[in-house]
Amino acid sequence: MNIELIPAIDIINGQCVRLTKGDYEQKKIYNNDPAEVAREFERLGFKRLHVVDLDGAKSKHIVNDAVLKAITSSTNLIVDFGGGIKTEADIEKAFAAGAAMVTVGSIAVTQPELFMQWLEKYGAERMILGADVRNGKISINGWKEDSAEDLLPFLKQYVDKGVHNVLCTEISKDGTLSGPATDLYKQIMSEYPNLHLIASGGISSNEDIEELNCNNIPAVVFGKAFYEGRIDINKLLKR
């Protein structure tokens, strides 16, 4: 299996949670200690971790940097961190807390010049463009607002300027265990075959991950399927 496997930890009030379709009212708490969850992922054999500060996404600034620090200081996982990154101070705070990469979405929509400044300052390898999609449009600010940006033109403007890493979440799938938006990811990869595309949303089983792998999707994020015991980790990592 060539696909990069990236488990996810979403944080609200310092706890490891999952939402359904980004709805804060549909919250399920899985663990009170995200760092403990991160250590378990490392023990299982994972190398990467995707951490989302859901409080930060809602508040429009990083909130859970102490939790990020607890994760990075107690594991050797390569952590990408997103949620609430609106200023350079937020980026610096995430890197100071041990993040290897940051995921930026809303600013790339609302302040493209600022995003480009960050891309040039920190480099394409440390920046992940968050492209969260609902009804074909990019969604922003913790998925509470839909922009007027269509997905492929939005990606094109940044791929042309050097963006290499893209995290694409199909919001209607997220947390639903209904299977990934494979056709959407195939469409993106056909347009941009050299992109490091991270597929997110809807993963429910090993078979879903295998399907993305068979379609040459470079990476996948999964959360709820793991927490609900729907993924056979040993079989996954053996592959």
PDB file of C-alpha atoms in Angstrom:
ATOM      1  CA  MET A   1       0.000   0.000   0.000  1.00  0.00           C
ATOM      2  CA  ASN A   2       1.534   3.320  -1.100  1.00  0.00           C
ATOM      3  CA  ILE A   3      -0.996   5.704   0.424  1.00  0.00           C
ATOM      4  CA  GLU A   4       0.213   7.719   3.428  1.00  0.00           C
ATOM      5  CA  LEU A   5      -1.897   6.894   6.494  1.00  0.00           C
ATOM      6  CA  ILE A   6      -2.674   9.876   8.751  1.00  0.00           C
ATOM      7  CA  PRO A   7      -4.844   9.388  11.842  1.00  0.00           C
ATOM      8  CA  ALA A   8      -6.605  12.485  13.174  1.00  0.00           C
ATOM      9  CA  ILE A   9      -7.179  14.026  16.568  1.00  0.00           C
ATOM     10  CA  ASP A  10      -9.806  16.782  16.771  1.00  0.00           C
ATOM     11  CA  ILE A  11      -9.787  18.863  19.949  1.00  0.00           C
ATOM     12  CA  ILE A  12     -12.564  20.681  21.830  1.00  0.00           C
ATOM     13  CA  ASN A  13     -12.020  21.806  25.440  1.00  0.00           C
ATOM     14  CA  GLY A  14      -8.774  19.845  25.504  1.00  0.00           C
ATOM     15  CA  GLN A  15     -10.593  16.594  24.699  1.00  0.00           C
ATOM     16  CA  CYS A  16     -10.338  14.239  21.717  1.00  0.00           C
ATOM     17  CA  VAL A  17     -13.671  14.452  19.872  1.00  0.00           C
ATOM     18  CA  ARG A  18     -15.301  13.863  16.498  1.00  0.00           C
ATOM     19  CA  LEU A  19     -18.042  15.921  14.891  1.00  0.00           C
ATOM     20  CA  THR A  20     -20.481  14.894  12.175  1.00  0.00           C
ATOM     21  CA  LYS A  21     -20.363  17.098   9.050  1.00  0.00           C
ATOM     22  CA  GLY A  22     -18.548  19.740  11.106  1.00  0.00           C
ATOM     23  CA  ASP A  23     -21.588  20.286  13.337  1.00  0.00           C
ATOM     24  CA  TYR A  24     -20.459  21.318  16.830  1.00  0.00           C
ATOM     25  CA  GLU A  25     -23.830  20.157  18.171  1.00  0.00           C
ATOM     26  CA  GLN A  26     -23.060  16.624  16.948  1.00  0.00           C
ATOM     27  CA  LYS A  27     -20.016  16.024  19.117  1.00  0.00           C
ATOM     28  CA  LYS A  28     -18.772  12.737  20.533  1.00  0.00           C
ATOM     29  CA  ILE A  29     -15.945  12.647  23.085  1.00  0.00           C
ATOM     30  CA  TYR A  30     -13.559   9.710  22.702  1.00  0.00           C
ATOM     31  CA  ASN A  31     -10.809  10.533  25.196  1.00  0.00           C
ATOM     32  CA  ASN A  32     -10.049  13.255  27.727  1.00  0.00           C
ATOM     33  CA  ASP A  33      -6.316  13.107  26.942  1.00  0.00           C
ATOM     34  CA  PRO A  34      -5.393  13.675  23.259  1.00  0.00           C
ATOM     35  CA  ALA A  35      -1.695  13.129  24.064  1.00  0.00           C
ATOM     36  CA  GLU A  36      -2.526   9.635  25.291  1.00  0.00           C
ATOM     37  CA  VAL A  37      -4.327   8.966  22.001  1.00  0.00           C
ATOM     38  CA  ALA A  38      -1.309  10.273  20.066  1.00  0.00           C
ATOM     39  CA  ARG A  39       1.026   7.947  21.992  1.00  0.00           C
ATOM     40  CA  GLU A  40      -1.242   5.033  21.115  1.00  0.00           C
ATOM     41  CA  PHE A  41      -1.089   5.947  17.420  1.00  0.00           C
ATOM     42  CA  GLU A  42       2.695   5.985  17.639  1.00  0.00           C
ATOM     43  CA  ARG A  43       2.748   2.654  19.490  1.00  0.00           C
ATOM     44  CA  LEU A  44       0.617   1.136  16.731  1.00  0.00           C
ATOM     45  CA  GLY A  45       3.211   2.192  14.154  1.00  0.00           C
ATOM     46  CA  PHE A  46       1.891   5.420  12.614  1.00  0.00           C
ATOM     47  CA  LYS A  47       4.383   8.174  11.726  1.00  0.00           C
ATOM     48  CA  ARG A  48       2.075  11.106  10.938  1.00  0.00           C
ATOM     49  CA  LEU A  49      -0.738  12.789  12.853  1.00  0.00           C
ATOM     50  CA  HIS A  50      -3.327  15.367  11.826  1.00  0.00           C
ATOM     51  CA  VAL A  51      -4.420  17.604  14.721  1.00  0.00           C
ATOM     52  CA  VAL A  52      -7.355  20.027  14.447  1.00  0.00           C
ATOM     53  CA  ASP A  53      -8.084  22.732  17.000  1.00  0.00           C
ATOM     54  CA  LEU A  54     -11.870  22.926  16.662  1.00  0.00           C
ATOM     55  CA  ASP A  55     -12.073  25.585  19.379  1.00  0.00           C
ATOM     56  CA  GLY A  56      -9.522  27.544  17.352  1.00  0.00           C
ATOM     57  CA  ALA A  57     -11.505  27.169  14.135  1.00  0.00           C
ATOM     58  CA  LYS A  58     -14.548  28.585  15.907  1.00  0.00           C
ATOM     59  CA  SER A  59     -12.657  31.348  17.761  1.00  0.00           C
ATOM     60  CA  LYS A  60     -10.514  32.335  14.726  1.00  0.00           C
ATOM     61  CA  HIS A  61      -7.257  31.972  16.667  1.00  0.00           C
ATOM     62  CA  ILE A  62      -5.323  29.016  18.110  1.00  0.00           C
ATOM     63  CA  VAL A  63      -6.761  27.847  21.439  1.00  0.00           C
ATOM     64  CA  ASN A  64      -5.341  24.375  22.095  1.00  0.00           C
ATOM     65  CA  ASP A  65      -1.612  24.934  21.551  1.00  0.00           C
ATOM     66  CA  ALA A  66      -0.888  23.446  25.011  1.00  0.00           C
ATOM     67  CA  VAL A  67      -2.508  20.191  23.882  1.00  0.00           C
ATOM     68  CA  LEU A  68      -0.428  20.277  20.688  1.00  0.00           C
ATOM     69  CA  LYS A  69       2.700  20.752  22.822  1.00  0.00           C
ATOM     70  CA  ALA A  70       1.696  17.793  25.025  1.00  0.00           C
ATOM     71  CA  ILE A  71       1.389  15.628  21.899  1.00  0.00           C
ATOM     72  CA  THR A  72       4.639  16.693  20.235  1.00  0.00           C
ATOM     73  CA  SER A  73       6.690  16.558  23.439  1.00  0.00           C
ATOM     74  CA  SER A  74       5.586  13.002  24.252  1.00  0.00           C
ATOM     75  CA  THR A  75       5.811  11.445  20.756  1.00  0.00           C
ATOM     76  CA  ASN A  76       8.024  11.506  17.680  1.00  0.00           C
ATOM     77  CA  LEU A  77       5.032  11.812  15.366  1.00  0.00           C
ATOM     78  CA  ILE A  78       5.194  14.269  12.471  1.00  0.00           C
ATOM     79  CA  VAL A  79       2.254  16.503  13.329  1.00  0.00           C
ATOM     80  CA  ASP A  80       0.357  18.816  11.033  1.00  0.00           C
ATOM     81  CA  PHE A  81      -1.848  21.283  12.861  1.00  0.00           C
ATOM     82  CA  GLY A  82      -4.850  23.301  11.738  1.00  0.00           C
ATOM     83  CA  GLY A  83      -7.788  25.224  13.111  1.00  0.00           C
ATOM     84  CA  GLY A  84      -7.843  28.941  13.819  1.00  0.00           C
ATOM     85  CA  ILE A  85      -4.648  29.925  12.020  1.00  0.00           C
ATOM     86  CA  LYS A  86      -5.439  33.493  11.014  1.00  0.00           C
ATOM     87  CA  THR A  87      -2.208  35.365  11.753  1.00  0.00           C
ATOM     88  CA  GLU A  88       1.536  34.872  11.564  1.00  0.00           C
ATOM     89  CA  ALA A  89       1.499  34.781  15.374  1.00  0.00           C
ATOM     90  CA  ASP A  90      -0.753  31.711  15.156  1.00  0.00           C
ATOM     91  CA  ILE A  91       1.692  30.010  12.780  1.00  0.00           C
ATOM     92  CA  GLU A  92       4.621  30.807  15.068  1.00  0.00           C
ATOM     93  CA  LYS A  93       2.638  29.498  18.039  1.00  0.00           C
ATOM     94  CA  ALA A  94       1.913  26.209  16.228  1.00  0.00           C
ATOM     95  CA  PHE A  95       5.546  25.731  15.224  1.00  0.00           C
ATOM     96  CA  ALA A  96       6.723  26.649  18.744  1.00  0.00           C
ATOM     97  CA  ALA A  97       4.399  23.954  20.104  1.00  0.00           C
ATOM     98  CA  GLY A  98       6.079  21.382  17.855  1.00  0.00           C
ATOM     99  CA  ALA A  99       3.976  21.229  14.694  1.00  0.00           C
ATOM    100  CA  ALA A 100       5.974  20.219  11.622  1.00  0.00           C
ATOM    101  CA  MET A 101       3.349  21.669   9.280  1.00  0.00           C
ATOM    102  CA  VAL A 102       0.318  23.926   9.496  1.00  0.00           C
ATOM    103  CA  THR A 103      -2.927  23.655   7.584  1.00  0.00           C
ATOM    104  CA  VAL A 104      -4.341  26.984   6.409  1.00  0.00           C
ATOM    105  CA  GLY A 105      -7.709  27.233   4.692  1.00  0.00           C
ATOM    106  CA  SER A 106      -9.845  30.298   5.400  1.00  0.00           C
ATOM    107  CA  ILE A 107      -7.020  32.840   4.974  1.00  0.00           C
ATOM    108  CA  ALA A 108      -6.209  31.379   1.536  1.00  0.00           C
ATOM    109  CA  VAL A 109      -9.784  32.322   0.558  1.00  0.00           C
ATOM    110  CA  THR A 110     -10.187  35.664   2.308  1.00  0.00           C
ATOM    111  CA  GLN A 111      -6.604  37.015   2.156  1.00  0.00           C
ATOM    112  CA  PRO A 112      -4.733  35.296  -0.682  1.00  0.00           C
ATOM    113  CA  GLU A 113      -1.850  37.788  -0.606  1.00  0.00           C
ATOM    114  CA  LEU A 114      -1.229  36.999   3.069  1.00  0.00           C
ATOM    115  CA  PHE A 115      -1.310  33.267   2.392  1.00  0.00           C
ATOM    116  CA  MET A 116       1.273  33.727  -0.364  1.00  0.00           C
ATOM    117  CA  GLN A 117       3.515  35.677   2.025  1.00  0.00           C
ATOM    118  CA  TRP A 118       3.358  32.764   4.459  1.00  0.00           C
ATOM    119  CA  LEU A 119       4.052  30.271   1.686  1.00  0.00           C
ATOM    120  CA  GLU A 120       7.167  32.193   0.674  1.00  0.00           C
ATOM    121  CA  LYS A 121       8.340  32.708   4.259  1.00  0.00           C
ATOM    122  CA  TYR A 122       7.835  29.181   5.615  1.00  0.00           C
ATOM    123  CA  GLY A 123       8.106  27.122   2.425  1.00  0.00           C
ATOM    124  CA  ALA A 124       5.759  24.763   0.590  1.00  0.00           C
ATOM    125  CA  GLU A 125       6.813  21.746   2.672  1.00  0.00           C
ATOM    126  CA  ARG A 126       5.586  23.327   5.920  1.00  0.00           C
ATOM    127  CA  MET A 127       2.307  24.687   4.558  1.00  0.00           C
ATOM    128  CA  ILE A 128      -0.786  22.601   3.780  1.00  0.00           C
ATOM    129  CA  LEU A 129      -3.580  24.285   1.856  1.00  0.00           C
ATOM    130  CA  GLY A 130      -6.916  23.370   3.423  1.00  0.00           C
ATOM    131  CA  ALA A 131      -9.596  22.968   0.769  1.00  0.00           C
ATOM    132  CA  ASP A 132     -12.820  22.056   2.558  1.00  0.00           C
ATOM    133  CA  VAL A 133     -15.653  21.544   0.103  1.00  0.00           C
ATOM    134  CA  ARG A 134     -19.427  21.681   0.401  1.00  0.00           C
ATOM    135  CA  ASN A 135     -21.601  21.587  -2.726  1.00  0.00           C
ATOM    136  CA  GLY A 136     -18.506  22.233  -4.839  1.00  0.00           C
ATOM    137  CA  LYS A 137     -17.655  25.469  -2.996  1.00  0.00           C
ATOM    138  CA  ILE A 138     -14.814  26.103  -0.555  1.00  0.00           C
ATOM    139  CA  SER A 139     -16.067  26.442   3.021  1.00  0.00           C
ATOM    140  CA  ILE A 140     -14.336  28.615   5.640  1.00  0.00           C
ATOM    141  CA  ASN A 141     -14.199  29.507   9.351  1.00  0.00           C
ATOM    142  CA  GLY A 142     -14.757  26.082  10.829  1.00  0.00           C
ATOM    143  CA  TRP A 143     -17.121  25.194   7.976  1.00  0.00           C
ATOM    144  CA  LYS A 144     -19.656  27.708   9.210  1.00  0.00           C
ATOM    145  CA  GLU A 145     -19.503  29.797   6.010  1.00  0.00           C
ATOM    146  CA  ASP A 146     -19.447  28.854   2.324  1.00  0.00           C
ATOM    147  CA  SER A 147     -17.382  31.050   0.027  1.00  0.00           C
ATOM    148  CA  ALA A 148     -17.989  31.775  -3.658  1.00  0.00           C
ATOM    149  CA  GLU A 149     -14.791  29.871  -4.602  1.00  0.00           C
ATOM    150  CA  ASP A 150     -15.125  26.776  -6.798  1.00  0.00           C
ATOM    151  CA  LEU A 151     -12.693  24.003  -5.833  1.00  0.00           C
ATOM    152  CA  LEU A 152     -10.588  23.470  -8.972  1.00  0.00           C
ATOM    153  CA  PRO A 153      -9.981  27.155  -9.839  1.00  0.00           C
ATOM    154  CA  PHE A 154      -9.181  27.759  -6.161  1.00  0.00           C
ATOM    155  CA  LEU A 155      -6.565  25.005  -6.239  1.00  0.00           C
ATOM    156  CA  LYS A 156      -5.143  26.131  -9.560  1.00  0.00           C
ATOM    157  CA  GLN A 157      -4.206  29.619  -8.363  1.00  0.00           C
ATOM    158  CA  TYR A 158      -2.095  28.121  -5.576  1.00  0.00           C
ATOM    159  CA  VAL A 159      -0.679  25.057  -7.328  1.00  0.00           C
ATOM    160  CA  ASP A 160       0.597  27.448 -10.005  1.00  0.00           C
ATOM    161  CA  LYS A 161       2.372  29.367  -7.224  1.00  0.00           C
ATOM    162  CA  GLY A 162       4.088  26.374  -5.656  1.00  0.00           C
ATOM    163  CA  VAL A 163       1.609  24.786  -3.245  1.00  0.00           C
ATOM    164  CA  HIS A 164       2.399  21.079  -3.013  1.00  0.00           C
ATOM    165  CA  ASN A 165       0.329  19.821  -0.044  1.00  0.00           C
ATOM    166  CA  VAL A 166      -3.475  20.005  -0.130  1.00  0.00           C
ATOM    167  CA  LEU A 167      -5.887  18.636   2.465  1.00  0.00           C
ATOM    168  CA  CYS A 168      -9.309  18.239   0.860  1.00  0.00           C
ATOM    169  CA  THR A 169     -12.289  17.426   3.065  1.00  0.00           C
ATOM    170  CA  GLU A 170     -15.688  16.668   1.575  1.00  0.00           C
ATOM    171  CA  ILE A 171     -17.791  18.145   4.385  1.00  0.00           C
ATOM    172  CA  SER A 172     -20.958  16.199   3.549  1.00  0.00           C
ATOM    173  CA  LYS A 173     -18.955  13.004   4.166  1.00  0.00           C
ATOM    174  CA  ASP A 174     -17.028  14.043   7.265  1.00  0.00           C
ATOM    175  CA  GLY A 175     -17.795  11.960  10.335  1.00  0.00           C
ATOM    176  CA  THR A 176     -20.554  10.053   8.534  1.00  0.00           C
ATOM    177  CA  LEU A 177     -18.674   6.763   7.876  1.00  0.00           C
ATOM    178  CA  SER A 178     -20.336   6.790   4.437  1.00  0.00           C
ATOM    179  CA  GLY A 179     -17.219   6.258   2.311  1.00  0.00           C
ATOM    180  CA  PRO A 180     -14.799   8.792   0.789  1.00  0.00           C
ATOM    181  CA  ALA A 181     -15.459  11.191  -2.110  1.00  0.00           C
ATOM    182  CA  THR A 182     -13.184   9.138  -4.375  1.00  0.00           C
ATOM    183  CA  ASP A 183     -14.447  10.660  -7.631  1.00  0.00           C
ATOM    184  CA  LEU A 184     -13.660  14.146  -6.325  1.00  0.00           C
ATOM    185  CA  TYR A 185     -10.105  13.150  -5.400  1.00  0.00           C
ATOM    186  CA  LYS A 186      -9.584  11.402  -8.737  1.00  0.00           C
ATOM    187  CA  GLN A 187     -10.701  14.604 -10.493  1.00  0.00           C
ATOM    188  CA  ILE A 188      -8.189  16.675  -8.497  1.00  0.00           C
ATOM    189  CA  MET A 189      -5.344  14.222  -9.196  1.00  0.00           C
ATOM    190  CA  SER A 190      -6.145  14.126 -12.913  1.00  0.00           C
ATOM    191  CA  GLU A 191      -5.754  17.922 -12.983  1.00  0.00           C
ATOM    192  CA  TYR A 192      -2.697  18.032 -10.691  1.00  0.00           C
ATOM    193  CA  PRO A 193      -0.899  14.655 -10.808  1.00  0.00           C
ATOM    194  CA  ASN A 194       2.099  15.874  -8.791  1.00  0.00           C
ATOM    195  CA  LEU A 195       0.034  17.181  -5.884  1.00  0.00           C
ATOM    196  CA  HIS A 196       0.402  15.596  -2.444  1.00  0.00           C
ATOM    197  CA  LEU A 197      -3.351  15.350  -1.940  1.00  0.00           C
ATOM    198  CA  ILE A 198      -4.623  14.309   1.478  1.00  0.00           C
ATOM    199  CA  ALA A 199      -8.150  12.894   1.235  1.00  0.00           C
ATOM    200  CA  SER A 200     -10.393  13.488   4.237  1.00  0.00           C
ATOM    201  CA  GLY A 201     -13.979  12.658   5.148  1.00  0.00           C
ATOM    202  CA  GLY A 202     -16.157   9.559   5.168  1.00  0.00           C
ATOM    203  CA  ILE A 203     -13.569   6.819   5.755  1.00  0.00           C
ATOM    204  CA  SER A 204     -15.386   3.857   7.290  1.00  0.00           C
ATOM    205  CA  SER A 205     -13.169   0.796   6.721  1.00  0.00           C
ATOM    206  CA  ASN A 206      -9.917  -0.689   5.451  1.00  0.00           C
ATOM    207  CA  GLU A 207     -11.683  -1.138   2.111  1.00  0.00           C
ATOM    208  CA  ASP A 208     -12.271   2.609   1.787  1.00  0.00           C
ATOM    209  CA  ILE A 209      -8.562   3.261   2.294  1.00  0.00           C
ATOM    210  CA  GLU A 210      -7.708   0.496  -0.186  1.00  0.00           C
ATOM    211  CA  GLU A 211     -10.035   2.118  -2.734  1.00  0.00           C
ATOM    212  CA  LEU A 212      -8.195   5.444  -2.440  1.00  0.00           C
ATOM    213  CA  ASN A 213      -4.858   3.627  -2.643  1.00  0.00           C
ATOM    214  CA  CYS A 214      -5.939   1.810  -5.824  1.00  0.00           C
ATOM    215  CA  ASN A 215      -6.843   5.186  -7.339  1.00  0.00           C
ATOM    216  CA  ASN A 216      -3.358   6.573  -6.537  1.00  0.00           C
ATOM    217  CA  ILE A 217      -4.527   9.113  -3.960  1.00  0.00           C
ATOM    218  CA  PRO A 218      -1.301  10.056  -2.123  1.00  0.00           C
ATOM    219  CA  ALA A 219      -2.589  10.308   1.475  1.00  0.00           C
ATOM    220  CA  VAL A 220      -5.665   9.822   3.648  1.00  0.00           C
ATOM    221  CA  VAL A 221      -6.847  11.186   6.998  1.00  0.00           C
ATOM    222  CA  PHE A 222      -9.153   9.098   9.143  1.00  0.00           C
ATOM    223  CA  GLY A 223     -10.561   9.485  12.632  1.00  0.00           C
ATOM    224  CA  LYS A 224     -14.011   8.256  13.488  1.00  0.00           C
ATOM    225  CA  ALA A 225     -13.546   4.875  11.776  1.00  0.00           C
ATOM    226  CA  PHE A 226     -10.553   4.243  14.045  1.00  0.00           C
ATOM    227  CA  TYR A 227     -12.279   5.402  17.214  1.00  0.00           C
ATOM    228  CA  GLU A 228     -15.366   3.323  16.411  1.00  0.00           C
ATOM    229  CA  GLY A 229     -13.233   0.194  15.846  1.00  0.00           C
ATOM    230  CA  ARG A 230     -14.093  -0.103  12.155  1.00  0.00           C
ATOM    231  CA  ILE A 231     -10.485  -0.202  10.910  1.00  0.00           C
ATOM    232  CA  ASP A 232      -8.270  -3.254  11.351  1.00  0.00           C
ATOM    233  CA  ILE A 233      -5.035  -1.415  12.157  1.00  0.00           C
ATOM    234  CA  ASN A 234      -2.767  -4.472  12.049  1.00  0.00           C
ATOM    235  CA  LYS A 235      -4.029  -5.458   8.628  1.00  0.00           C
ATOM    236  CA  LEU A 236      -3.775  -1.858   7.434  1.00  0.00           C
ATOM    237  CA  LEU A 237      -0.196  -1.358   8.558  1.00  0.00           C
ATOM    238  CA  LYS A 238       0.881  -4.784   7.275  1.00  0.00           C
ATOM    239  CA  ARG A 239      -0.231  -3.737   3.805  1.00  0.00           C
TER     240      ARG A 239
END
